[in-house]
PDB file of N, CA and C in Angstrom:
ATOM      1  N   VAL K 309      -3.972  23.926  23.432  1.00  0.00           N
ATOM      2  CA  VAL K 309      -5.063  23.646  22.068  1.00  0.00           C
ATOM      3  C   VAL K 309      -5.683  22.232  22.497  1.00  0.00           C
ATOM      4  N   GLY K 310      -6.950  22.276  22.769  1.00  0.00           N
ATOM      5  CA  GLY K 310      -7.665  21.243  23.019  1.00  0.00           C
ATOM      6  C   GLY K 310      -8.416  20.319  21.137  1.00  0.00           C
ATOM      7  N   TYR K 311      -9.022  19.277  21.484  1.00  0.00           N
ATOM      8  CA  TYR K 311      -9.538  18.426  20.810  1.00  0.00           C
ATOM      9  C   TYR K 311      -9.810  18.832  19.473  1.00  0.00           C
ATOM     10  N   LEU K 312     -10.836  20.136  20.289  1.00  0.00           N
ATOM     11  CA  LEU K 312     -11.691  20.540  19.281  1.00  0.00           C
ATOM     12  C   LEU K 312     -10.888  20.989  18.021  1.00  0.00           C
ATOM     13  N   ASP K 313     -10.096  22.333  18.790  1.00  0.00           N
ATOM     14  CA  ASP K 313      -9.432  22.810  17.987  1.00  0.00           C
ATOM     15  C   ASP K 313      -8.443  22.357  16.794  1.00  0.00           C
ATOM     16  N   ALA K 314      -8.413  21.193  17.329  1.00  0.00           N
ATOM     17  CA  ALA K 314      -6.928  20.623  16.550  1.00  0.00           C
ATOM     18  C   ALA K 314      -7.775  19.724  14.964  1.00  0.00           C
ATOM     19  N   THR K 315      -8.999  19.460  15.114  1.00  0.00           N
ATOM     20  CA  THR K 315     -10.257  19.063  14.445  1.00  0.00           C
ATOM     21  C   THR K 315     -10.062  20.175  13.148  1.00  0.00           C
ATOM     22  N   ARG K 316     -10.392  21.568  13.092  1.00  0.00           N
ATOM     23  CA  ARG K 316     -10.200  22.463  12.626  1.00  0.00           C
ATOM     24  C   ARG K 316      -8.924  22.096  11.161  1.00  0.00           C
ATOM     25  N   PRO K 317      -8.156  22.169  11.544  1.00  0.00           N
ATOM     26  CA  PRO K 317      -7.356  22.066  10.617  1.00  0.00           C
ATOM     27  C   PRO K 317      -7.495  21.516   9.826  1.00  0.00           C
ATOM     28  N   LEU K 318      -7.733  20.050  10.284  1.00  0.00           N
ATOM     29  CA  LEU K 318      -8.017  18.773   9.289  1.00  0.00           C
ATOM     30  C   LEU K 318      -8.916  18.949   8.794  1.00  0.00           C
ATOM     31  N   LEU K 319     -10.138  19.295   9.055  1.00  0.00           N
ATOM     32  CA  LEU K 319     -11.429  19.815   8.443  1.00  0.00           C
ATOM     33  C   LEU K 319     -11.163  20.683   7.212  1.00  0.00           C
ATOM     34  N   LEU K 320      -9.968  21.733   7.315  1.00  0.00           N
ATOM     35  CA  LEU K 320      -9.363  22.677   6.522  1.00  0.00           C
ATOM     36  C   LEU K 320      -8.665  21.930   5.397  1.00  0.00           C
ATOM     37  N   HIS K 321      -7.906  21.258   6.042  1.00  0.00           N
ATOM     38  CA  HIS K 321      -7.540  19.768   5.538  1.00  0.00           C
ATOM     39  C   HIS K 321      -8.071  19.163   4.303  1.00  0.00           C
ATOM     40  N   LEU K 322      -9.526  18.748   4.671  1.00  0.00           N
ATOM     41  CA  LEU K 322      -9.813  17.818   3.810  1.00  0.00           C
ATOM     42  C   LEU K 322     -10.955  18.355   2.973  1.00  0.00           C
ATOM     43  N   CYS K 323     -11.163  19.652   3.178  1.00  0.00           N
ATOM     44  CA  CYS K 323     -11.564  20.864   2.360  1.00  0.00           C
ATOM     45  C   CYS K 323     -10.985  21.112   0.808  1.00  0.00           C
ATOM     46  N   ILE K 324      -9.333  21.311   1.332  1.00  0.00           N
ATOM     47  CA  ILE K 324      -8.361  21.627   0.504  1.00  0.00           C
ATOM     48  C   ILE K 324      -8.430  21.048  -0.125  1.00  0.00           C
ATOM     49  N   GLY K 325      -7.881  18.980   0.403  1.00  0.00           N
ATOM     50  CA  GLY K 325      -7.714  18.356  -0.572  1.00  0.00           C
ATOM     51  C   GLY K 325      -9.052  18.129  -1.417  1.00  0.00           C
ATOM     52  N   ASP K 326     -10.195  17.965  -0.973  1.00  0.00           N
ATOM     53  CA  ASP K 326     -10.731  18.077  -2.070  1.00  0.00           C
ATOM     54  C   ASP K 326     -11.360  18.570  -3.296  1.00  0.00           C
ATOM     55  N   THR K 327     -10.984  20.191  -2.391  1.00  0.00           N
ATOM     56  CA  THR K 327     -10.982  21.174  -3.737  1.00  0.00           C
ATOM     57  C   THR K 327     -10.008  20.549  -5.084  1.00  0.00           C
ATOM     58  N   TRP K 328      -8.296  20.005  -4.595  1.00  0.00           N
ATOM     59  CA  TRP K 328      -7.373  20.126  -5.460  1.00  0.00           C
ATOM     60  C   TRP K 328      -7.832  18.893  -6.132  1.00  0.00           C
ATOM     61  N   ASN K 329      -8.750  17.757  -5.852  1.00  0.00           N
ATOM     62  CA  ASN K 329      -9.056  16.011  -6.266  1.00  0.00           C
ATOM     63  C   ASN K 329      -9.801  16.784  -7.607  1.00  0.00           C
ATOM     64  N   THR K 330     -11.087  17.798  -7.295  1.00  0.00           N
ATOM     65  CA  THR K 330     -11.999  18.209  -8.260  1.00  0.00           C
ATOM     66  C   THR K 330     -11.287  18.746  -9.210  1.00  0.00           C
ATOM     67  N   ILE K 331     -10.153  19.603  -9.366  1.00  0.00           N
ATOM     68  CA  ILE K 331      -9.869  20.528 -10.344  1.00  0.00           C
ATOM     69  C   ILE K 331      -8.650  19.367 -10.582  1.00  0.00           C
ATOM     70  N   THR K 332      -7.866  18.490 -10.184  1.00  0.00           N
ATOM     71  CA  THR K 332      -7.166  17.433 -10.520  1.00  0.00           C
ATOM     72  C   THR K 332      -7.711  16.288 -11.437  1.00  0.00           C
ATOM     73  N   ASN K 333      -8.886  15.677 -11.260  1.00  0.00           N
ATOM     74  CA  ASN K 333      -9.001  14.547 -11.758  1.00  0.00           C
ATOM     75  C   ASN K 333     -11.088  14.995 -12.136  1.00  0.00           C
ATOM     76  N   VAL K 334     -11.446  15.946 -12.311  1.00  0.00           N
ATOM     77  CA  VAL K 334     -12.568  16.244 -12.431  1.00  0.00           C
ATOM     78  C   VAL K 334     -12.421  17.522 -13.790  1.00  0.00           C
ATOM     79  N   GLU K 335     -12.510  18.528 -13.635  1.00  0.00           N
ATOM     80  CA  GLU K 335     -11.409  19.535 -14.436  1.00  0.00           C
ATOM     81  C   GLU K 335     -10.607  19.168 -15.664  1.00  0.00           C
ATOM     82  N   ARG K 336      -9.458  18.527 -15.086  1.00  0.00           N
ATOM     83  CA  ARG K 336      -7.773  18.005 -15.707  1.00  0.00           C
ATOM     84  C   ARG K 336      -7.917  19.140 -15.910  1.00  0.00           C
ATOM     85  N   ARG K 337      -7.482  20.080 -14.936  1.00  0.00           N
ATOM     86  CA  ARG K 337      -6.291  21.606 -15.073  1.00  0.00           C
ATOM     87  C   ARG K 337      -5.156  21.277 -14.680  1.00  0.00           C
ATOM     88  N   LEU K 338      -4.035  20.530 -14.974  1.00  0.00           N
ATOM     89  CA  LEU K 338      -3.148  20.210 -14.505  1.00  0.00           C
ATOM     90  C   LEU K 338      -2.208  21.483 -14.284  1.00  0.00           C
ATOM     91  N   GLY K 339      -2.291  22.591 -14.654  1.00  0.00           N
ATOM     92  CA  GLY K 339      -1.396  23.077 -14.175  1.00  0.00           C
ATOM     93  C   GLY K 339      -1.814  24.333 -12.681  1.00  0.00           C
ATOM     94  N   VAL K 340      -3.254  23.955 -12.753  1.00  0.00           N
ATOM     95  CA  VAL K 340      -3.708  24.561 -11.787  1.00  0.00           C
ATOM     96  C   VAL K 340      -3.625  23.805 -10.803  1.00  0.00           C
ATOM     97  N   SER K 341      -3.417  22.382 -11.049  1.00  0.00           N
ATOM     98  CA  SER K 341      -3.474  21.132  -9.801  1.00  0.00           C
ATOM     99  C   SER K 341      -2.013  20.908  -9.721  1.00  0.00           C
ATOM    100  N   ALA K 342      -0.493  21.471 -10.455  1.00  0.00           N
ATOM    101  CA  ALA K 342       0.456  21.493 -10.183  1.00  0.00           C
ATOM    102  C   ALA K 342       0.782  22.849  -9.154  1.00  0.00           C
ATOM    103  N   ILE K 343      -0.172  24.014  -9.581  1.00  0.00           N
ATOM    104  CA  ILE K 343       0.568  24.937  -7.892  1.00  0.00           C
ATOM    105  C   ILE K 343      -0.471  24.788  -7.235  1.00  0.00           C
ATOM    106  N   GLY K 344      -1.944  23.797  -7.228  1.00  0.00           N
ATOM    107  CA  GLY K 344      -2.657  23.474  -6.115  1.00  0.00           C
ATOM    108  C   GLY K 344      -2.608  22.500  -5.058  1.00  0.00           C
ATOM    109  N   VAL K 345      -1.442  21.720  -5.432  1.00  0.00           N
ATOM    110  CA  VAL K 345      -0.512  20.824  -4.734  1.00  0.00           C
ATOM    111  C   VAL K 345       0.074  20.832  -3.381  1.00  0.00           C
ATOM    112  N   PHE K 346       0.227  22.286  -3.769  1.00  0.00           N
ATOM    113  CA  PHE K 346       1.519  23.089  -2.526  1.00  0.00           C
ATOM    114  C   PHE K 346       0.782  23.605  -1.428  1.00  0.00           C
ATOM    115  N   ALA K 347      -0.632  23.343  -1.465  1.00  0.00           N
ATOM    116  CA  ALA K 347      -1.571  24.050  -0.460  1.00  0.00           C
ATOM    117  C   ALA K 347      -2.025  22.852  -0.040  1.00  0.00           C
ATOM    118  N   VAL K 348      -2.336  22.110  -0.591  1.00  0.00           N
ATOM    119  CA  VAL K 348      -2.712  20.578   0.095  1.00  0.00           C
ATOM    120  C   VAL K 348      -1.698  20.330   1.430  1.00  0.00           C
ATOM    121  N   TRP K 349      -0.328  20.315   0.946  1.00  0.00           N
ATOM    122  CA  TRP K 349       0.932  19.858   1.363  1.00  0.00           C
ATOM    123  C   TRP K 349       0.783  20.949   2.367  1.00  0.00           C
ATOM    124  N   SER K 350       0.711  22.472   2.710  1.00  0.00           N
ATOM    125  CA  SER K 350       0.924  23.107   3.397  1.00  0.00           C
ATOM    126  C   SER K 350      -0.239  22.914   4.343  1.00  0.00           C
ATOM    127  N   SER K 351      -1.323  22.600   4.270  1.00  0.00           N
ATOM    128  CA  SER K 351      -2.828  22.570   5.138  1.00  0.00           C
ATOM    129  C   SER K 351      -2.207  20.825   6.038  1.00  0.00           C
ATOM    130  N   ILE K 352      -1.346  20.125   5.548  1.00  0.00           N
ATOM    131  CA  ILE K 352      -1.132  18.941   5.675  1.00  0.00           C
ATOM    132  C   ILE K 352      -0.161  18.943   6.869  1.00  0.00           C
ATOM    133  N   LEU K 353       0.949  19.592   6.653  1.00  0.00           N
ATOM    134  CA  LEU K 353       1.557  19.876   7.873  1.00  0.00           C
ATOM    135  C   LEU K 353       1.641  20.941   9.164  1.00  0.00           C
ATOM    136  N   TYR K 354       0.176  21.691   8.092  1.00  0.00           N
ATOM    137  CA  TYR K 354      -0.684  22.608   9.750  1.00  0.00           C
ATOM    138  C   TYR K 354      -1.191  21.559  10.293  1.00  0.00           C
ATOM    139  N   THR K 355      -2.117  20.717  10.123  1.00  0.00           N
ATOM    140  CA  THR K 355      -2.762  19.898  10.496  1.00  0.00           C
ATOM    141  C   THR K 355      -1.366  18.765  11.386  1.00  0.00           C
ATOM    142  N   VAL K 356      -0.635  18.725  10.796  1.00  0.00           N
ATOM    143  CA  VAL K 356       0.238  17.456  12.011  1.00  0.00           C
ATOM    144  C   VAL K 356       0.421  18.609  12.922  1.00  0.00           C
ATOM    145  N   LEU K 357       1.135  19.789  12.894  1.00  0.00           N
ATOM    146  CA  LEU K 357       1.792  20.857  13.512  1.00  0.00           C
ATOM    147  C   LEU K 357       0.459  20.742  14.878  1.00  0.00           C
ATOM    148  N   GLN K 358      -0.881  21.503  14.793  1.00  0.00           N
ATOM    149  CA  GLN K 358      -1.719  21.168  15.707  1.00  0.00           C
ATOM    150  C   GLN K 358      -1.854  19.857  16.740  1.00  0.00           C
ATOM    151  N   TYR K 359      -2.035  18.897  15.423  1.00  0.00           N
ATOM    152  CA  TYR K 359      -2.020  17.489  16.541  1.00  0.00           C
ATOM    153  C   TYR K 359      -0.857  17.135  17.192  1.00  0.00           C
ATOM    154  N   TYR K 360      -0.097  17.207  16.943  1.00  0.00           N
ATOM    155  CA  TYR K 360       1.299  17.327  17.646  1.00  0.00           C
ATOM    156  C   TYR K 360       1.253  17.933  19.356  1.00  0.00           C
ATOM    157  N   SER K 361       0.496  19.307  19.494  1.00  0.00           N
ATOM    158  CA  SER K 361       0.225  19.633  20.569  1.00  0.00           C
ATOM    159  C   SER K 361      -0.648  19.080  21.500  1.00  0.00           C
ATOM    160  N   VAL K 362      -1.711  18.110  21.089  1.00  0.00           N
ATOM    161  CA  VAL K 362      -2.722  17.646  21.586  1.00  0.00           C
ATOM    162  C   VAL K 362      -2.246  16.078  21.833  1.00  0.00           C
ATOM    163  N   SER K 363      -2.105  15.555  20.760  1.00  0.00           N
ATOM    164  CA  SER K 363      -1.331  13.888  20.749  1.00  0.00           C
ATOM    165  C   SER K 363      -0.194  13.755  19.927  1.00  0.00           C
ATOM    166  N   LYS K 364       0.839  13.338  20.187  1.00  0.00           N
ATOM    167  CA  LYS K 364       2.090  13.017  19.491  1.00  0.00           C
ATOM    168  C   LYS K 364       1.455  11.917  18.049  1.00  0.00           C
ATOM    169  N   ILE K 365       0.771  11.166  19.056  1.00  0.00           N
ATOM    170  CA  ILE K 365       0.706   9.845  18.104  1.00  0.00           C
ATOM    171  C   ILE K 365      -0.410  10.057  16.772  1.00  0.00           C
ATOM    172  N   ALA K 366      -0.875  10.970  17.224  1.00  0.00           N
ATOM    173  CA  ALA K 366      -2.119  11.384  15.692  1.00  0.00           C
ATOM    174  C   ALA K 366      -1.141  12.085  14.993  1.00  0.00           C
ATOM    175  N   ALA K 367      -0.223  12.870  15.421  1.00  0.00           N
ATOM    176  CA  ALA K 367       0.731  13.761  14.746  1.00  0.00           C
ATOM    177  C   ALA K 367       1.521  12.977  13.742  1.00  0.00           C
ATOM    178  N   PHE K 368       2.018  11.828  14.052  1.00  0.00           N
ATOM    179  CA  PHE K 368       2.862  10.852  13.686  1.00  0.00           C
ATOM    180  C   PHE K 368       2.505  10.071  12.946  1.00  0.00           C
ATOM    181  N   ILE K 369       1.136   9.361  12.837  1.00  0.00           N
ATOM    182  CA  ILE K 369       0.157   8.471  12.050  1.00  0.00           C
ATOM    183  C   ILE K 369      -0.241   9.374  10.939  1.00  0.00           C
ATOM    184  N   LEU K 370      -0.657  11.111  11.012  1.00  0.00           N
ATOM    185  CA  LEU K 370      -0.479  11.618   9.960  1.00  0.00           C
ATOM    186  C   LEU K 370       0.490  11.925   8.548  1.00  0.00           C
ATOM    187  N   ALA K 371       1.850  12.015   9.918  1.00  0.00           N
ATOM    188  CA  ALA K 371       3.231  12.603   8.636  1.00  0.00           C
ATOM    189  C   ALA K 371       3.440  12.434   7.601  1.00  0.00           C
ATOM    190  N   PRO K 372       3.231  10.808   7.629  1.00  0.00           N
ATOM    191  CA  PRO K 372       3.696  10.104   6.354  1.00  0.00           C
ATOM    192  C   PRO K 372       2.550  10.562   5.003  1.00  0.00           C
ATOM    193  N   SER K 373       1.448  11.445   5.457  1.00  0.00           N
ATOM    194  CA  SER K 373       0.212  11.876   4.307  1.00  0.00           C
ATOM    195  C   SER K 373       1.436  12.792   3.679  1.00  0.00           C
ATOM    196  N   LEU K 374       2.554  14.063   4.335  1.00  0.00           N
ATOM    197  CA  LEU K 374       3.237  14.630   3.902  1.00  0.00           C
ATOM    198  C   LEU K 374       4.120  13.797   3.218  1.00  0.00           C
ATOM    199  N   LEU K 375       4.575  12.613   3.432  1.00  0.00           N
ATOM    200  CA  LEU K 375       5.452  12.062   2.371  1.00  0.00           C
ATOM    201  C   LEU K 375       4.573  12.254   0.529  1.00  0.00           C
ATOM    202  N   TRP K 376       4.175  11.140   1.178  1.00  0.00           N
ATOM    203  CA  TRP K 376       2.533  10.996   0.048  1.00  0.00           C
ATOM    204  C   TRP K 376       2.296  12.670  -0.785  1.00  0.00           C
ATOM    205  N   ILE K 377       1.962  13.295  -0.148  1.00  0.00           N
ATOM    206  CA  ILE K 377       1.853  14.904  -1.021  1.00  0.00           C
ATOM    207  C   ILE K 377       3.019  14.907  -1.865  1.00  0.00           C
ATOM    208  N   SER K 378       4.332  15.072  -1.238  1.00  0.00           N
ATOM    209  CA  SER K 378       5.685  15.138  -1.611  1.00  0.00           C
ATOM    210  C   SER K 378       5.782  14.432  -3.019  1.00  0.00           C
ATOM    211  N   ILE K 379       5.444  13.226  -2.981  1.00  0.00           N
ATOM    212  CA  ILE K 379       5.663  12.736  -4.495  1.00  0.00           C
ATOM    213  C   ILE K 379       4.431  12.861  -5.152  1.00  0.00           C
ATOM    214  N   ALA K 380       3.106  13.048  -5.133  1.00  0.00           N
ATOM    215  CA  ALA K 380       2.293  12.735  -5.718  1.00  0.00           C
ATOM    216  C   ALA K 380       2.367  14.924  -6.401  1.00  0.00           C
ATOM    217  N   SER K 381       3.297  15.793  -5.558  1.00  0.00           N
ATOM    218  CA  SER K 381       3.168  17.121  -6.216  1.00  0.00           C
ATOM    219  C   SER K 381       3.635  16.844  -6.954  1.00  0.00           C
ATOM    220  N   LEU K 382       5.679  16.156  -7.091  1.00  0.00           N
ATOM    221  CA  LEU K 382       6.474  15.909  -8.163  1.00  0.00           C
ATOM    222  C   LEU K 382       5.399  15.165  -9.307  1.00  0.00           C
ATOM    223  N   LEU K 383       4.584  14.018  -9.008  1.00  0.00           N
ATOM    224  CA  LEU K 383       3.985  13.860 -10.342  1.00  0.00           C
ATOM    225  C   LEU K 383       3.317  14.545 -11.414  1.00  0.00           C
ATOM    226  N   THR K 384       2.132  15.519  -9.936  1.00  0.00           N
ATOM    227  CA  THR K 384       1.577  16.681 -10.860  1.00  0.00           C
ATOM    228  C   THR K 384       2.345  17.406 -11.815  1.00  0.00           C
ATOM    229  N   THR K 385       3.238  17.981 -11.110  1.00  0.00           N
ATOM    230  CA  THR K 385       4.671  18.876 -11.553  1.00  0.00           C
ATOM    231  C   THR K 385       4.972  17.658 -13.524  1.00  0.00           C
ATOM    232  N   HIS K 386       5.098  16.895 -13.449  1.00  0.00           N
ATOM    233  CA  HIS K 386       5.622  16.340 -14.367  1.00  0.00           C
ATOM    234  C   HIS K 386       4.568  15.908 -14.944  1.00  0.00           C
ATOM    235  N   ILE K 387       3.931  15.005 -14.984  1.00  0.00           N
ATOM    236  CA  ILE K 387       2.802  14.901 -16.284  1.00  0.00           C
ATOM    237  C   ILE K 387       2.041  16.801 -16.431  1.00  0.00           C
ATOM    238  N   TRP K 388       1.953  17.750 -15.636  1.00  0.00           N
ATOM    239  CA  TRP K 388       1.680  19.338 -16.448  1.00  0.00           C
ATOM    240  C   TRP K 388       2.445  19.372 -17.654  1.00  0.00           C
ATOM    241  N   LEU K 389       3.711  19.297 -17.185  1.00  0.00           N
ATOM    242  CA  LEU K 389       4.842  19.600 -17.882  1.00  0.00           C
ATOM    243  C   LEU K 389       5.187  18.555 -19.153  1.00  0.00           C
ATOM    244  N   LEU K 390       5.182  17.451 -19.159  1.00  0.00           N
ATOM    245  CA  LEU K 390       4.835  16.265 -20.270  1.00  0.00           C
ATOM    246  C   LEU K 390       3.960  16.466 -21.034  1.00  0.00           C
ATOM    247  N   ASN K 391       2.386  17.189 -20.331  1.00  0.00           N
ATOM    248  CA  ASN K 391       1.513  17.619 -21.496  1.00  0.00           C
ATOM    249  C   ASN K 391       1.642  18.444 -22.403  1.00  0.00           C
ATOM    250  N   GLY K 392       2.484  19.576 -22.110  1.00  0.00           N
ATOM    251  CA  GLY K 392       2.421  20.576 -22.085  1.00  0.00           C
ATOM    252  C   GLY K 392       3.222  22.078 -21.693  1.00  0.00           C
ATOM    253  N   GLY K 393       2.745  21.268 -20.647  1.00  0.00           N
ATOM    254  CA  GLY K 393       2.996  22.817 -19.533  1.00  0.00           C
ATOM    255  C   GLY K 393       2.655  24.213 -19.636  1.00  0.00           C
ATOM    256  N   PRO K 394       3.230  24.874 -19.475  1.00  0.00           N
ATOM    257  CA  PRO K 394       2.235  26.354 -18.908  1.00  0.00           C
ATOM    258  C   PRO K 394       2.115  26.699 -20.790  1.00  0.00           C
ATOM    259  N   SER K 395       2.586  26.224 -22.015  1.00  0.00           N
ATOM    260  CA  SER K 395       2.379  26.536 -23.379  1.00  0.00           C
ATOM    261  C   SER K 395       0.986  26.227 -23.680  1.00  0.00           C
ATOM    262  N   LYS K 396       0.823  24.944 -23.190  1.00  0.00           N
ATOM    263  CA  LYS K 396      -0.721  24.304 -24.195  1.00  0.00           C
ATOM    264  C   LYS K 396      -1.747  23.809 -22.943  1.00  0.00           C
ATOM    265  N   ARG K 397      -1.266  24.222 -21.563  1.00  0.00           N
ATOM    266  CA  ARG K 397      -2.712  23.954 -20.589  1.00  0.00           C
ATOM    267  C   ARG K 397      -1.895  24.924 -19.355  1.00  0.00           C
ATOM    268  N   PRO K 398      -2.194  26.282 -19.870  1.00  0.00           N
ATOM    269  CA  PRO K 398      -2.227  27.375 -18.600  1.00  0.00           C
ATOM    270  C   PRO K 398      -2.401  27.185 -17.080  1.00  0.00           C
ATOM    271  N   ALA K 399      -2.089  27.184 -16.138  1.00  0.00           N
ATOM    272  CA  ALA K 399      -2.418  27.539 -14.878  1.00  0.00           C
ATOM    273  C   ALA K 399      -3.267  28.166 -14.725  1.00  0.00           C
ATOM    274  N   PHE K 400      -3.640  28.840 -15.392  1.00  0.00           N
ATOM    275  CA  PHE K 400      -5.033  29.564 -14.983  1.00  0.00           C
ATOM    276  C   PHE K 400      -6.162  30.082 -16.040  1.00  0.00           C
ATOM    277  N   PRO K 401      -7.405  30.075 -15.991  1.00  0.00           N
ATOM    278  CA  PRO K 401      -8.494  29.969 -17.807  1.00  0.00           C
ATOM    279  C   PRO K 401      -7.970  31.183 -18.188  1.00  0.00           C
ATOM    280  N   SER K 402      -8.619  31.606 -19.075  1.00  0.00           N
ATOM    281  CA  SER K 402      -8.758  32.413 -19.771  1.00  0.00           C
ATOM    282  C   SER K 402      -9.693  32.418 -20.521  1.00  0.00           C
ATOM    283  N   SER K 403     -10.137  34.226 -20.858  1.00  0.00           N
ATOM    284  CA  SER K 403     -11.151  34.501 -21.276  1.00  0.00           C
ATOM    285  C   SER K 403     -11.606  33.267 -23.247  1.00  0.00           C
ATOM    286  N   SER K 404     -10.672  32.719 -23.594  1.00  0.00           N
ATOM    287  CA  SER K 404     -11.289  32.664 -25.012  1.00  0.00           C
ATOM    288  C   SER K 404     -10.469  30.650 -24.840  1.00  0.00           C
ATOM    289  N   ASP K 405     -10.824  30.514 -22.940  1.00  0.00           N
ATOM    290  CA  ASP K 405     -10.924  28.627 -23.169  1.00  0.00           C
ATOM    291  C   ASP K 405     -12.108  28.586 -23.206  1.00  0.00           C
ATOM    292  N   GLY K 406     -12.819  28.709 -23.046  1.00  0.00           N
ATOM    293  CA  GLY K 406     -14.473  28.702 -23.528  1.00  0.00           C
ATOM    294  C   GLY K 406     -14.450  27.439 -22.674  1.00  0.00           C
ATOM    295  N   THR K 407     -14.296  26.445 -21.465  1.00  0.00           N
ATOM    296  CA  THR K 407     -14.891  26.049 -20.786  1.00  0.00           C
ATOM    297  C   THR K 407     -14.847  26.603 -19.297  1.00  0.00           C
ATOM    298  N   SER K 408     -14.297  27.394 -19.281  1.00  0.00           N
ATOM    299  CA  SER K 408     -14.234  28.405 -17.939  1.00  0.00           C
ATOM    300  C   SER K 408     -15.174  29.388 -18.032  1.00  0.00           C
ATOM    301  N   ALA K 409     -16.264  29.746 -17.138  1.00  0.00           N
ATOM    302  CA  ALA K 409     -17.492  30.464 -16.959  1.00  0.00           C
ATOM    303  C   ALA K 409     -17.150  31.288 -15.567  1.00  0.00           C
ATOM    304  N   ILE K 410     -15.699  31.432 -15.532  1.00  0.00           N
ATOM    305  CA  ILE K 410     -15.894  32.580 -14.564  1.00  0.00           C
ATOM    306  C   ILE K 410     -15.231  33.183 -15.007  1.00  0.00           C
ATOM    307  N   PHE K 411     -14.140  33.959 -16.041  1.00  0.00           N
ATOM    308  CA  PHE K 411     -13.469  34.383 -16.936  1.00  0.00           C
ATOM    309  C   PHE K 411     -13.998  34.614 -18.034  1.00  0.00           C
TER     310      PHE K 411
END
């Protein structure tokens, strides 16, 4: 695995992280955010593993992000549950939501 191959997982992680950030902070969809944070966590893990094959130092520098996202996943899930959880803020939009243009 070369340096170029190792940057693709990082770009994927940045895209997933940016999407999660938009869902969490712009759209305020706490249910989707509580589920989506695990995609961010998985993308960091994949990136760390890919970087480890190229540069162990780079992998160790990126690895603490896993701890932070683990904490963020707990915070996001608890915030969602404290705000009514699935009963008040469903994880997926419905046709009666009014703010969803997709469904």
